[in-house]
CSV table of C-alpha atoms in Angstrom, one decimal:
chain,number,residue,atom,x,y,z
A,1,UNK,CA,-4.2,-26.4,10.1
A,2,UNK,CA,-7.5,-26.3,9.0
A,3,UNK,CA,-9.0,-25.8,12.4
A,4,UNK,CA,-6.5,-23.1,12.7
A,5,UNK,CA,-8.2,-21.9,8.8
A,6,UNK,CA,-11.4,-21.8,10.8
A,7,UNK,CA,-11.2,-18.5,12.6
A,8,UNK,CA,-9.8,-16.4,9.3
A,9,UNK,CA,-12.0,-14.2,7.5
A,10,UNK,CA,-12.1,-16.2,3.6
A,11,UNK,CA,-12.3,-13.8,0.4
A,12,UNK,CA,-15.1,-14.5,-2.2
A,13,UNK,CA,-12.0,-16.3,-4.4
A,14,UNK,CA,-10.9,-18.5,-1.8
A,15,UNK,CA,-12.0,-21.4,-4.0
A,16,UNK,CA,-10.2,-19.6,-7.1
A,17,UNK,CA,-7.2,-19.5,-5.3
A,18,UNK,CA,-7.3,-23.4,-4.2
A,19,UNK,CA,-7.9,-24.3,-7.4
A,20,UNK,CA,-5.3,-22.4,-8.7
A,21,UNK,CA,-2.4,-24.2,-6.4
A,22,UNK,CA,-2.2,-20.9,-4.2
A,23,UNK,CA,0.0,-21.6,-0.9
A,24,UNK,CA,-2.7,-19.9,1.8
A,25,UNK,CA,-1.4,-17.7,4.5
A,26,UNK,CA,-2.8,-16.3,7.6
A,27,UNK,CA,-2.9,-12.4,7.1
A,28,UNK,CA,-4.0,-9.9,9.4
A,29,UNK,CA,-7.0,-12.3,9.7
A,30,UNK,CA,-7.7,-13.6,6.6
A,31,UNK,CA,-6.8,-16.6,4.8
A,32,UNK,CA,-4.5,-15.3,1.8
A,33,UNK,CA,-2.6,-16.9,-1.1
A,34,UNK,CA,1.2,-16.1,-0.4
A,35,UNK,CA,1.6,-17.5,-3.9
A,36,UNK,CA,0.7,-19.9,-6.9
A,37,UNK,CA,4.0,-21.0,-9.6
A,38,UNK,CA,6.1,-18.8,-7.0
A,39,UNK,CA,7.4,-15.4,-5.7
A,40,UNK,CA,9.9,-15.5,-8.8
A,41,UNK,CA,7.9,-15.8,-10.9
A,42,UNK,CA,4.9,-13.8,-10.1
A,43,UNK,CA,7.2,-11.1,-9.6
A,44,UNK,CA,8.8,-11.1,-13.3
A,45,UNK,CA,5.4,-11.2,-14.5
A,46,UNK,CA,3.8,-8.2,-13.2
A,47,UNK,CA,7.2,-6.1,-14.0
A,48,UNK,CA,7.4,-8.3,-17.6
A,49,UNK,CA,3.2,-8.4,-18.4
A,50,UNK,CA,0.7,-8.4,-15.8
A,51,UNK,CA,0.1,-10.1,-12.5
A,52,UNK,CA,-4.0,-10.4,-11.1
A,53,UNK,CA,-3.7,-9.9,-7.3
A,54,UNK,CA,-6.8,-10.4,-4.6
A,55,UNK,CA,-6.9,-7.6,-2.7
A,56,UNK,CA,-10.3,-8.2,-1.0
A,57,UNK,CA,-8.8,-8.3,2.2
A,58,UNK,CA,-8.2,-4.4,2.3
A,59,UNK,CA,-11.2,-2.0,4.0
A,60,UNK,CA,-13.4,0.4,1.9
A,61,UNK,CA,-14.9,2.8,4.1
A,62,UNK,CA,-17.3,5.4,2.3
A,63,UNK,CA,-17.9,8.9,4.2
A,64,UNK,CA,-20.5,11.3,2.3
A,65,UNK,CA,-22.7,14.1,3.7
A,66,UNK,CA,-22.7,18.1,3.9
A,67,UNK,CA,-19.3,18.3,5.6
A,68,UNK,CA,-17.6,14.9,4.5
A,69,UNK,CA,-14.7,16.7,3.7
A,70,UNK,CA,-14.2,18.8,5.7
A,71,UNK,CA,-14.7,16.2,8.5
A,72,UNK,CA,-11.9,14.2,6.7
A,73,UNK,CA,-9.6,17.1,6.6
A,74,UNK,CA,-9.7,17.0,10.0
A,75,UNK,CA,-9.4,13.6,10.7
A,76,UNK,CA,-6.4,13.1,8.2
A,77,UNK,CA,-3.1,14.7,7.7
A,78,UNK,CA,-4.2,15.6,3.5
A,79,UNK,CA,-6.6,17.7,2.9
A,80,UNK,CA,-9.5,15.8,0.7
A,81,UNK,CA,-11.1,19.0,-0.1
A,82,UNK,CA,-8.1,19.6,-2.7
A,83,UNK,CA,-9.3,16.5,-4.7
A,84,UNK,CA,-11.0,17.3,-7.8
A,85,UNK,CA,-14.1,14.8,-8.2
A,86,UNK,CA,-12.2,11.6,-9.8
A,87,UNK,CA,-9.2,11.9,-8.3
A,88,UNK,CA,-7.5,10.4,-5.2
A,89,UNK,CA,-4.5,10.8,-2.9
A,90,UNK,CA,-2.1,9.1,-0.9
A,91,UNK,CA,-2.7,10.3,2.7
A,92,UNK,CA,-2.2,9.1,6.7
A,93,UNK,CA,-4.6,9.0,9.7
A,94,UNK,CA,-2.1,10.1,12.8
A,95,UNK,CA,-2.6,9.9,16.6
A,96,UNK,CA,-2.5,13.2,18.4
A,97,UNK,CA,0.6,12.5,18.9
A,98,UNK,CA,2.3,12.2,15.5
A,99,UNK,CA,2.3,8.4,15.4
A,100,UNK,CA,1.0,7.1,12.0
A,101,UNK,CA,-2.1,4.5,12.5
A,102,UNK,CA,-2.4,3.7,9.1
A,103,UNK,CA,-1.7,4.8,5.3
A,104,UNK,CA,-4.3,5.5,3.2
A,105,UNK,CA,-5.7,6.4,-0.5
A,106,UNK,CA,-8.4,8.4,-0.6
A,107,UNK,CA,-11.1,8.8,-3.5
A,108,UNK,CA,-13.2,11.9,-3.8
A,109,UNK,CA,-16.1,10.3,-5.6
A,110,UNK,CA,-18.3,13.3,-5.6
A,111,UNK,CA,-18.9,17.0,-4.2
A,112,UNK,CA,-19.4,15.4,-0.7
A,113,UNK,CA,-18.7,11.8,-1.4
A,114,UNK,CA,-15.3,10.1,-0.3
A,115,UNK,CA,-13.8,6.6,-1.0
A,116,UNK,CA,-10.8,5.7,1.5
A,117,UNK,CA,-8.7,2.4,1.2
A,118,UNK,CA,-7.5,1.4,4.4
A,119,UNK,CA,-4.7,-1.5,5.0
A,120,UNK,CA,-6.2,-4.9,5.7
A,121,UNK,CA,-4.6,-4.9,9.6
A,122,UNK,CA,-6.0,-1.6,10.4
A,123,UNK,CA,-9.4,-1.4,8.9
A,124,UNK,CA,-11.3,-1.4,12.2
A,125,UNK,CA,-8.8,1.1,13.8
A,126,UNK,CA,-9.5,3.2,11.2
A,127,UNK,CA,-13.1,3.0,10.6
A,128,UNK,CA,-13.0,3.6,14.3
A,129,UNK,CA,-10.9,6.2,14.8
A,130,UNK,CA,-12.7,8.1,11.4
A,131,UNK,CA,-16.1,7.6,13.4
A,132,UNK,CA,-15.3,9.4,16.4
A,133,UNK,CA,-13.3,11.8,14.4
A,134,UNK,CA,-16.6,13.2,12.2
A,135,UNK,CA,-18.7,13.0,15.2
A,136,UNK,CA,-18.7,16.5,15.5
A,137,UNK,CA,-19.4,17.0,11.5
A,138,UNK,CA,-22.6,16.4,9.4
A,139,UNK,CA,-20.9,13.1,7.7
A,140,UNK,CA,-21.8,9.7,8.1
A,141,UNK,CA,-18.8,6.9,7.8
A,142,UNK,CA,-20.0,3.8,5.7
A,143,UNK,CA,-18.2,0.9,6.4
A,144,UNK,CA,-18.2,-1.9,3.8
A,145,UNK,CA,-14.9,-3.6,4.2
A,146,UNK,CA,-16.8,-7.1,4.4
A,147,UNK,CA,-19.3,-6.6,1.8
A,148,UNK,CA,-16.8,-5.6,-1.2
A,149,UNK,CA,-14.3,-7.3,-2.7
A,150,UNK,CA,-10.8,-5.3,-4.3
A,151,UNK,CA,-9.1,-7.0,-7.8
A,152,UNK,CA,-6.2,-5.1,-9.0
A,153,UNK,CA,-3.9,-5.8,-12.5
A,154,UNK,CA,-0.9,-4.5,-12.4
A,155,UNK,CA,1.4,-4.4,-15.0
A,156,UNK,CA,2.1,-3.2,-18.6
A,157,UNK,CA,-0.4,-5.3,-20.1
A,158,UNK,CA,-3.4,-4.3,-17.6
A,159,UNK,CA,-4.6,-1.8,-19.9
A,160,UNK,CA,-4.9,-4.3,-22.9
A,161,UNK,CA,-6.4,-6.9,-20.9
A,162,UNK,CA,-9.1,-4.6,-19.3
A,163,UNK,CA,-10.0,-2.3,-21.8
A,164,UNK,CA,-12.1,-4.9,-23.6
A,165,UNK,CA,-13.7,-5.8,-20.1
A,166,UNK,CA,-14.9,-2.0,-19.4
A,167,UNK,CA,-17.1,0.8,-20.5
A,168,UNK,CA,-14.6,3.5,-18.4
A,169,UNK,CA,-12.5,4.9,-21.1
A,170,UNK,CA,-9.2,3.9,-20.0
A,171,UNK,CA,-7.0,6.2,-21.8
A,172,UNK,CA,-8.5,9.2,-20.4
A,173,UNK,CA,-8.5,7.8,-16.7
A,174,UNK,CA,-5.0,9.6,-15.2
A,175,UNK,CA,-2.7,8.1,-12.4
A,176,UNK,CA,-4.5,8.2,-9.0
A,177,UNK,CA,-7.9,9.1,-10.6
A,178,UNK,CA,-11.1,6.6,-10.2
A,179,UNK,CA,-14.4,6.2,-12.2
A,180,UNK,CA,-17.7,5.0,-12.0
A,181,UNK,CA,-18.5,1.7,-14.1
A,182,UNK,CA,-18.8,-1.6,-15.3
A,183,UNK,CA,-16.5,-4.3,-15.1
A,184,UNK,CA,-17.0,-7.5,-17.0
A,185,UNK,CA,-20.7,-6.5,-16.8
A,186,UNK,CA,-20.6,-5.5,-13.1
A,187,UNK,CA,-20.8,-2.4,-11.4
A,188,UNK,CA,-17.6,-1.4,-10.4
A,189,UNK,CA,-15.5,1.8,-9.3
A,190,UNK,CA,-12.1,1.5,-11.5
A,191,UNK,CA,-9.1,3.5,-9.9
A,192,UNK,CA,-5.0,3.4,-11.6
A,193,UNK,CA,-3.7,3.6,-8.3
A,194,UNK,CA,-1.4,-0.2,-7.4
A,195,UNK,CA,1.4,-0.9,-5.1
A,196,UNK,CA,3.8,-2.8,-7.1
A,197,UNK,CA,5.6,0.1,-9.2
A,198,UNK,CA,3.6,-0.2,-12.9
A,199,UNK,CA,0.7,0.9,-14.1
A,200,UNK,CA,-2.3,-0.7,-13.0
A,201,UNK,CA,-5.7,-0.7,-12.2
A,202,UNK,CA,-8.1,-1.8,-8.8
A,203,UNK,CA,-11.7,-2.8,-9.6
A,204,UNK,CA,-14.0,-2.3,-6.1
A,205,UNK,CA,-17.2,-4.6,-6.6
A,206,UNK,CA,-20.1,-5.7,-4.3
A,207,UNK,CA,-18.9,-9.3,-3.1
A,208,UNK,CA,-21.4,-11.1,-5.4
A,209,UNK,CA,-19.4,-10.2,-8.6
A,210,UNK,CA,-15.8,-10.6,-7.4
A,211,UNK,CA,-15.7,-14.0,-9.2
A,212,UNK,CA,-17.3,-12.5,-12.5
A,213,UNK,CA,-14.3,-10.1,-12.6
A,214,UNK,CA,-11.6,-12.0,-11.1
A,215,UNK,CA,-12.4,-14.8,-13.6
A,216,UNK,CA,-12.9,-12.4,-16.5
A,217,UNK,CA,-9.7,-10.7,-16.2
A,218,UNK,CA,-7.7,-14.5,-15.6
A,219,UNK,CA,-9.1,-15.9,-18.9
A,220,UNK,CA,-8.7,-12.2,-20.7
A,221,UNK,CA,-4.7,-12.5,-19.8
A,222,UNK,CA,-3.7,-16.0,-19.4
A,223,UNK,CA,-3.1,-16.2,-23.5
A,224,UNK,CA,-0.7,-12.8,-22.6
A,225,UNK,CA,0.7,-14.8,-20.1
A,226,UNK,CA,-1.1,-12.9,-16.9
A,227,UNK,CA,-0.3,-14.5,-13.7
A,228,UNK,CA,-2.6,-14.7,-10.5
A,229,UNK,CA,-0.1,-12.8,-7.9
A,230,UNK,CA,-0.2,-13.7,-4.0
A,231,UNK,CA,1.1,-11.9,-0.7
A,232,UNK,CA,4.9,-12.6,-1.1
A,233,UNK,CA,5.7,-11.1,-4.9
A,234,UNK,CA,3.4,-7.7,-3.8
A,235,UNK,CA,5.8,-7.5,-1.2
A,236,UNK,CA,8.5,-7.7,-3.4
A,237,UNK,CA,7.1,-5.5,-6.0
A,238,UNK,CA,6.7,-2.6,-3.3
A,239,UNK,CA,9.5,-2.9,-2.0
A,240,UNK,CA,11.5,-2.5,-5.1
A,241,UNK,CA,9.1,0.6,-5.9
A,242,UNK,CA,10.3,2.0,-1.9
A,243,UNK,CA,6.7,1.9,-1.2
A,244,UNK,CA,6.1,1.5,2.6
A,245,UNK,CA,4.7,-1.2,4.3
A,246,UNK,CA,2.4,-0.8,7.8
A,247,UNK,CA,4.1,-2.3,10.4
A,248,UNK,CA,7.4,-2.3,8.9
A,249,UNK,CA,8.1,1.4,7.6
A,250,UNK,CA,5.2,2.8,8.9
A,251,UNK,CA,3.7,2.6,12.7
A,252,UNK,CA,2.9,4.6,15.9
A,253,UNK,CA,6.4,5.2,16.6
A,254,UNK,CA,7.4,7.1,13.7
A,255,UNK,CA,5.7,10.2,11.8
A,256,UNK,CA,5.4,11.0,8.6
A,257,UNK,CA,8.5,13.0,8.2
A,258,UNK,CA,10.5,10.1,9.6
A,259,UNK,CA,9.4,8.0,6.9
A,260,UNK,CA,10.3,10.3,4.2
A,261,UNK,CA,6.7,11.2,3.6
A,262,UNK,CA,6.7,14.8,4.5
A,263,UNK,CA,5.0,15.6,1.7
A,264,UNK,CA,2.0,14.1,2.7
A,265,UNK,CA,1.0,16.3,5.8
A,266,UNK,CA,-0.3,19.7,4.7
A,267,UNK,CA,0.1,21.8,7.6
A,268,UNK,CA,-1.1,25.0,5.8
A,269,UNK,CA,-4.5,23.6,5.2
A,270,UNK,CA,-7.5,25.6,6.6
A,271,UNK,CA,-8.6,24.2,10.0
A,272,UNK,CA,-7.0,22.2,12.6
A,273,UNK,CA,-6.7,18.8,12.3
A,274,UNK,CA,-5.9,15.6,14.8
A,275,UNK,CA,-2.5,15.4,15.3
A,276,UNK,CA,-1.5,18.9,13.6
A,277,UNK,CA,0.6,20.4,17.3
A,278,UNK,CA,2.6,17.2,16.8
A,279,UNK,CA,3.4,17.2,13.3
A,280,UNK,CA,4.4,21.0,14.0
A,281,UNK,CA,6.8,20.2,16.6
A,282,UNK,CA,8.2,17.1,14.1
A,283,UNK,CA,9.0,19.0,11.4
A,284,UNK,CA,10.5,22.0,13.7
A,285,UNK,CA,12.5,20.0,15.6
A,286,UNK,CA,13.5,17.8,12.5
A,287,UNK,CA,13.7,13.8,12.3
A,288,UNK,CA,14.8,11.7,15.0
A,289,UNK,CA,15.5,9.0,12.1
A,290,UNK,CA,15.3,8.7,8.5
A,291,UNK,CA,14.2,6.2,6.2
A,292,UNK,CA,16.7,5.1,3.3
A,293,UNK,CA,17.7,2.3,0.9
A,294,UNK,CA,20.1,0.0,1.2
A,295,UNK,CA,22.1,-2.4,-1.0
A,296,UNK,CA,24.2,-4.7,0.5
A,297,UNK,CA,27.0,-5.0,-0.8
A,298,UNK,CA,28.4,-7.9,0.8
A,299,UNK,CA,27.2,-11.6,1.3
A,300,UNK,CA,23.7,-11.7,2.9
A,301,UNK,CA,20.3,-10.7,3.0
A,302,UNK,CA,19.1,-7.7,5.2
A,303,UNK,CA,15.5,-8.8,7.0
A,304,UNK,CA,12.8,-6.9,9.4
A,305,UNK,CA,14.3,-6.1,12.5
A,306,UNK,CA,18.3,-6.8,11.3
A,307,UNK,CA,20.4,-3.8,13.4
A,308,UNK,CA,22.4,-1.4,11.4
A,309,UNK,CA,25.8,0.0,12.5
A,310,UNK,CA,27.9,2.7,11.5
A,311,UNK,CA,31.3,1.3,12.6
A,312,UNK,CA,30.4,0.4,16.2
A,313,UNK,CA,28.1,2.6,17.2
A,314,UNK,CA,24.2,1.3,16.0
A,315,UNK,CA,22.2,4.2,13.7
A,316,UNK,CA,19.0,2.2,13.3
A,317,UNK,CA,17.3,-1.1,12.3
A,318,UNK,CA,16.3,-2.6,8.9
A,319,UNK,CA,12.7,-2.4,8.1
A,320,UNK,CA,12.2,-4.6,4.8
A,321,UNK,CA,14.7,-6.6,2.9
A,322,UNK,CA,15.0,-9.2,0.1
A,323,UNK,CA,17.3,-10.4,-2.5
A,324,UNK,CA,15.5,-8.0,-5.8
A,325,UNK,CA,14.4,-10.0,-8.9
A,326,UNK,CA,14.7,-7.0,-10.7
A,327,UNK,CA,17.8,-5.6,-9.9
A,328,UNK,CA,19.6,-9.4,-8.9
A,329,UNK,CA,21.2,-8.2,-5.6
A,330,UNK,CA,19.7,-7.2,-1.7
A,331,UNK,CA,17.7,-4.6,-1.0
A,332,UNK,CA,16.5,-3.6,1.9
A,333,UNK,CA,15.0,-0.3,3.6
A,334,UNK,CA,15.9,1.2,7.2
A,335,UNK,CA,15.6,3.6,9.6
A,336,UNK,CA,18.9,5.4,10.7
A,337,UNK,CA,20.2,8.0,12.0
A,338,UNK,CA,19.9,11.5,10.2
A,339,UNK,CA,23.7,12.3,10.0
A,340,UNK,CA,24.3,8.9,8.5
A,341,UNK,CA,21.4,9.0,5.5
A,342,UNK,CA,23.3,10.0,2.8
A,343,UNK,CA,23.2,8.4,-0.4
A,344,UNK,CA,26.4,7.2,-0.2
A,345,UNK,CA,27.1,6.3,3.4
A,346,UNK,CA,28.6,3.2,3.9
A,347,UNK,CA,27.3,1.0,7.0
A,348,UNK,CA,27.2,-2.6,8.0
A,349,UNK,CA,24.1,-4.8,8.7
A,350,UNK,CA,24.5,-7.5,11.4
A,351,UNK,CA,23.3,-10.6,9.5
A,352,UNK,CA,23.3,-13.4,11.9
A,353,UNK,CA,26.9,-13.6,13.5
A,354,UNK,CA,28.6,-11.1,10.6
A,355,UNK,CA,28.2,-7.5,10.1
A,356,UNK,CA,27.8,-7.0,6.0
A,357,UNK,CA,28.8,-3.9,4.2
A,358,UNK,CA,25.6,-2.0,2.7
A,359,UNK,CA,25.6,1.1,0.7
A,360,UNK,CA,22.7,4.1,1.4
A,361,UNK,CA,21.1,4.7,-1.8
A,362,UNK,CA,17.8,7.1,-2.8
A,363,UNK,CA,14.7,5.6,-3.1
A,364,UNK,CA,12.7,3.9,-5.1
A,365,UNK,CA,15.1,1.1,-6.0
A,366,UNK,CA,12.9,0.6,-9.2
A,367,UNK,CA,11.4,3.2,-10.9
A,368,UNK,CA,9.0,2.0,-14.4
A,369,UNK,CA,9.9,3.0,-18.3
A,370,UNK,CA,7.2,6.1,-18.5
């Protein structure tokens, strides 16, 4: 095993993370802690307090110049330029396509200054494809996926525990906004954007002060009974939330429409943008499949790649599933056919030799007190 350990990418808090009994993964390259006390348990405390996750592993790529966004706007589906300074966005890089290569947030930090977060296990796609996308604009892409580190706090309590830790005035900083400032003495841009469902933060620091902050926010929480989080609660945690997952909800061979995210794609922006003929045709022609919640209602747990029938003939395939801490029975999210992706619909899950009744449901399974 540790030979195999060898070839992964380590984050600046690998050593925090031994220390702190973390089980270490391999994850799209890097050497990750799937958890520490356990799944359960992280998972109740980020929906209960607060969990402390180590998300270093993500890619920060900065893109600035005279036309950064509109070079962005056309290399993404959003459109960037809509961003007030401060604020941020969920948005999707697309082949020409339709097919999504990755989901994204994206940060305007100033009039021609951009911030996008891309998933760990697509950070050099992106930071390619982005490249040869503003090629033709006066922008220069910025990678520094392997010189920053990402710490997030997610949970009820993240606003107590950080505020003392900050000079950004929390209470005025919105959901999916991001400001310029210190954390635990270091300088740090401080978004409330998370992927578990609660409110939360995500502190972006040079690599030299990840410890500073990751240790600052453990020993500012622990008495409120803050829990270092791994890989296998965040996964939980989104999924209850009906947040996607690249790779499992998200991918090449579905667009955004598919995946319920529609939304995201503004086709009425000004300019073309890669992908934009595709995405046209999709949402003309309508969905080949549709993403929806499940609850099964039987005995059984729905996992990636279970088929889903309606009667004998197959709709579609589960995406994500697990038993929910929060709600005590099986979720699980899939792609089926549009005619059977009403709330409502009953169909069957094939769970090893058995096919299980489920029920379609709207998502998010979980939805925070406001």
């Amino acid at each position: 095993m540790a030979q195999a350990h060898e070839a992964l990418l380590a984050t600046p808090l690998a050593d925090r993370h031994v220390a702190l009994g973390a089980k270490l993964v391999e994850f799209a390259g890097w050497l990750m802690p799937l958890q520490y006390a356990g799944i359960l348990e992280e998972h109740r405390a980020v929906r209960a307090r607060a969990g402390l996750f180590d998300l270093s592993h993500m890619g920060e790529l900065f893109v600035e110049g005279e036309q950064a966004g509109a070079g962005l706007a056309y290399a993404l589906v959003s459109d960037p330029r809509a961003l007030a300074i401060g604020r941020a966005q969920y948005s999707m890089i697309c082949a020409p396509e339709g097919g999504v290569l990755d989901d994204l947030i994206v940060y305007r930090l100033g009039s021609e200054r951009f911030l996008i977060v891309a998933n760990a296990s697509n950070a050099a796609v992106v930071s390619d494809a982005l490249a040869e996308r503003l090629a033709g604009f006066r922008a220069v892409i910025d990678d520094r996926s392997l010189a920053t580190a990402l710490v997030a706090i997610q949970g009820p309590l993240s606003a107590s525990v950080l505020a003392p830790l900050t000079n950004v005035d929390l209470g005025g900083l919105r959901y999916y906004a991001i400001a310029e400032g210190r954390v635990a003495g270091a300088a740090a841009l401080l978004a409330r954007t998370g992927y578990t469902g609660e409110d939360g933060f995500e502190v972006i620091v040079d690599l030299a002060h990840a410890t500073v902050v990751w240790d600052a926010l453990y020993e500012a929480g622990a008495p409120l009974g803050v829990v270092p989080v791994g890989l296998g609660a965040r996964d939980t945690l989104r999924l209850e939330a009906g947040m996607p997952l690249y790779g499992n909800e998200l991918g090449r061979d579905n667009t955004p429409f598919e995946a319920g995210l529609g939304r995201v794609v503004k086709l009425d922006k000004e300019g073309d943008f890669v992908g934009r003929t595709a995405l046209e045709r999709a949402q003309a022609d309508g969905p080949r499949k549709k993403l929806v919640g499940l609850i099964v209602r039987g005995r059984g747990i729905a996992r990636h790649g279970y088929p889903v029938f309606v009667g004998e003939r197959a709709t579609g395939v589960v995406t994500s599933g697990t038993l929910s801490p929060t709600l005590g029975e099986p979720i699980a999210m899939a792609y089926v056919a549009p005619s059977d992706a009403e709330p409502g619909t009953i169909v069957a899950v094939g769970i090893r030799d058995q096919r299980v009744p489920a029920e379609v449901v709207a998502l998010p399974f979980y939805r925070r007190a406001k």
